[in-house]
């Protein structure tokens, strides 16, 4: 459904001025989120049913927050 989303409430923050590695693993049943190799959450509801391309961004009320991306890599598992 358009406009619906899920929120992952992470207990760690990447907003500390240090480089971090984020990873997202998506399947047909879940989306897992990792920060520096540590799982910070999994979403199993409201998953997209259409193919999506890469996208980076934030959704905050405060405009001082943002995302800086220095490197982006993608791969697809081959079964």
PDB file of C-alpha atoms in Angstrom:
ATOM      1  CA  UNK A   1       0.000   0.000   0.000  1.00  0.00           C
ATOM      2  CA  UNK A   2       1.368   3.413  -0.907  1.00  0.00           C
ATOM      3  CA  UNK A   3       2.351   5.587   2.036  1.00  0.00           C
ATOM      4  CA  UNK A   4       2.635   2.822   4.625  1.00  0.00           C
ATOM      5  CA  UNK A   5       5.969   2.077   6.233  1.00  0.00           C
ATOM      6  CA  UNK A   6       7.595   0.250   9.117  1.00  0.00           C
ATOM      7  CA  UNK A   7      10.010   1.784  11.608  1.00  0.00           C
ATOM      8  CA  UNK A   8      13.082   0.060  13.029  1.00  0.00           C
ATOM      9  CA  UNK A   9      13.869   1.471  16.468  1.00  0.00           C
ATOM     10  CA  UNK A  10      17.626   0.921  16.725  1.00  0.00           C
ATOM     11  CA  UNK A  11      19.384   1.204  20.072  1.00  0.00           C
ATOM     12  CA  UNK A  12      22.592   2.426  18.416  1.00  0.00           C
ATOM     13  CA  UNK A  13      23.261   5.606  16.473  1.00  0.00           C
ATOM     14  CA  UNK A  14      25.465   6.209  13.470  1.00  0.00           C
ATOM     15  CA  UNK A  15      25.315   9.986  13.987  1.00  0.00           C
ATOM     16  CA  UNK A  16      28.682  10.269  15.725  1.00  0.00           C
ATOM     17  CA  UNK A  17      31.028  11.622  13.044  1.00  0.00           C
ATOM     18  CA  UNK A  18      32.635   8.214  12.420  1.00  0.00           C
ATOM     19  CA  UNK A  19      32.338   6.098   9.262  1.00  0.00           C
ATOM     20  CA  UNK A  20      29.940   3.158   9.593  1.00  0.00           C
ATOM     21  CA  UNK A  21      28.963   0.243   7.377  1.00  0.00           C
ATOM     22  CA  UNK A  22      25.241  -0.335   6.890  1.00  0.00           C
ATOM     23  CA  UNK A  23      23.791  -3.449   5.310  1.00  0.00           C
ATOM     24  CA  UNK A  24      20.255  -4.357   4.289  1.00  0.00           C
ATOM     25  CA  UNK A  25      19.234  -7.914   3.419  1.00  0.00           C
ATOM     26  CA  UNK A  26      15.817  -8.132   1.786  1.00  0.00           C
ATOM     27  CA  UNK A  27      13.824 -11.256   0.979  1.00  0.00           C
ATOM     28  CA  UNK A  28      10.192 -11.931   0.191  1.00  0.00           C
ATOM     29  CA  UNK A  29       9.413 -12.426   3.899  1.00  0.00           C
ATOM     30  CA  UNK A  30      11.631  -9.943   5.757  1.00  0.00           C
ATOM     31  CA  UNK A  31      14.090  -7.063   5.594  1.00  0.00           C
ATOM     32  CA  UNK A  32      17.054  -7.154   7.982  1.00  0.00           C
ATOM     33  CA  UNK A  33      19.110  -4.073   8.907  1.00  0.00           C
ATOM     34  CA  UNK A  34      22.723  -4.158  10.115  1.00  0.00           C
ATOM     35  CA  UNK A  35      25.105  -1.458  11.329  1.00  0.00           C
ATOM     36  CA  UNK A  36      28.798  -2.338  11.522  1.00  0.00           C
ATOM     37  CA  UNK A  37      27.928  -6.044  11.290  1.00  0.00           C
ATOM     38  CA  UNK A  38      25.429  -5.965  14.177  1.00  0.00           C
ATOM     39  CA  UNK A  39      21.719  -6.548  13.565  1.00  0.00           C
ATOM     40  CA  UNK A  40      19.681  -3.483  14.505  1.00  0.00           C
ATOM     41  CA  UNK A  41      16.278  -4.801  13.469  1.00  0.00           C
ATOM     42  CA  UNK A  42      14.092  -6.861  11.194  1.00  0.00           C
ATOM     43  CA  UNK A  43      10.850  -5.906   9.484  1.00  0.00           C
ATOM     44  CA  UNK A  44       8.357  -8.612   8.518  1.00  0.00           C
ATOM     45  CA  UNK A  45       5.229  -6.546   7.826  1.00  0.00           C
ATOM     46  CA  UNK A  46       4.350  -3.944   5.197  1.00  0.00           C
ATOM     47  CA  UNK A  47       7.014  -5.241   2.837  1.00  0.00           C
ATOM     48  CA  UNK A  48       7.018  -3.894  -0.730  1.00  0.00           C
ATOM     49  CA  UNK A  49       5.480  -6.122  -3.360  1.00  0.00           C
ATOM     50  CA  UNK A  50       7.072  -4.327  -6.327  1.00  0.00           C
ATOM     51  CA  UNK A  51      10.712  -4.271  -7.393  1.00  0.00           C
ATOM     52  CA  UNK A  52      12.528  -1.309  -5.841  1.00  0.00           C
ATOM     53  CA  UNK A  53      15.763   0.391  -6.800  1.00  0.00           C
ATOM     54  CA  UNK A  54      18.398   1.731  -4.417  1.00  0.00           C
ATOM     55  CA  UNK A  55      17.535   4.859  -2.485  1.00  0.00           C
ATOM     56  CA  UNK A  56      19.100   6.755   0.412  1.00  0.00           C
ATOM     57  CA  UNK A  57      17.415   9.291   2.612  1.00  0.00           C
ATOM     58  CA  UNK A  58      15.916  10.209   5.931  1.00  0.00           C
ATOM     59  CA  UNK A  59      12.509  11.119   7.187  1.00  0.00           C
ATOM     60  CA  UNK A  60      12.837  13.419  10.179  1.00  0.00           C
ATOM     61  CA  UNK A  61      10.987  16.483  11.381  1.00  0.00           C
ATOM     62  CA  UNK A  62      14.291  18.256  12.112  1.00  0.00           C
ATOM     63  CA  UNK A  63      16.015  19.307   8.856  1.00  0.00           C
ATOM     64  CA  UNK A  64      19.445  19.203  10.551  1.00  0.00           C
ATOM     65  CA  UNK A  65      19.495  15.409  10.263  1.00  0.00           C
ATOM     66  CA  UNK A  66      20.699  13.811   7.080  1.00  0.00           C
ATOM     67  CA  UNK A  67      22.582  11.037   5.375  1.00  0.00           C
ATOM     68  CA  UNK A  68      26.054  11.261   3.861  1.00  0.00           C
ATOM     69  CA  UNK A  69      26.948   8.338   1.604  1.00  0.00           C
ATOM     70  CA  UNK A  70      30.568   7.876   0.548  1.00  0.00           C
ATOM     71  CA  UNK A  71      30.284   4.419  -0.981  1.00  0.00           C
ATOM     72  CA  UNK A  72      27.413   2.235  -2.175  1.00  0.00           C
ATOM     73  CA  UNK A  73      27.702  -1.384  -3.331  1.00  0.00           C
ATOM     74  CA  UNK A  74      24.995  -3.847  -4.291  1.00  0.00           C
ATOM     75  CA  UNK A  75      24.972  -7.552  -4.941  1.00  0.00           C
ATOM     76  CA  UNK A  76      22.421 -10.224  -5.628  1.00  0.00           C
ATOM     77  CA  UNK A  77      22.684 -13.688  -4.148  1.00  0.00           C
ATOM     78  CA  UNK A  78      22.728 -16.395  -6.765  1.00  0.00           C
ATOM     79  CA  UNK A  79      20.929 -19.562  -5.787  1.00  0.00           C
TER      80      UNK A  79
END
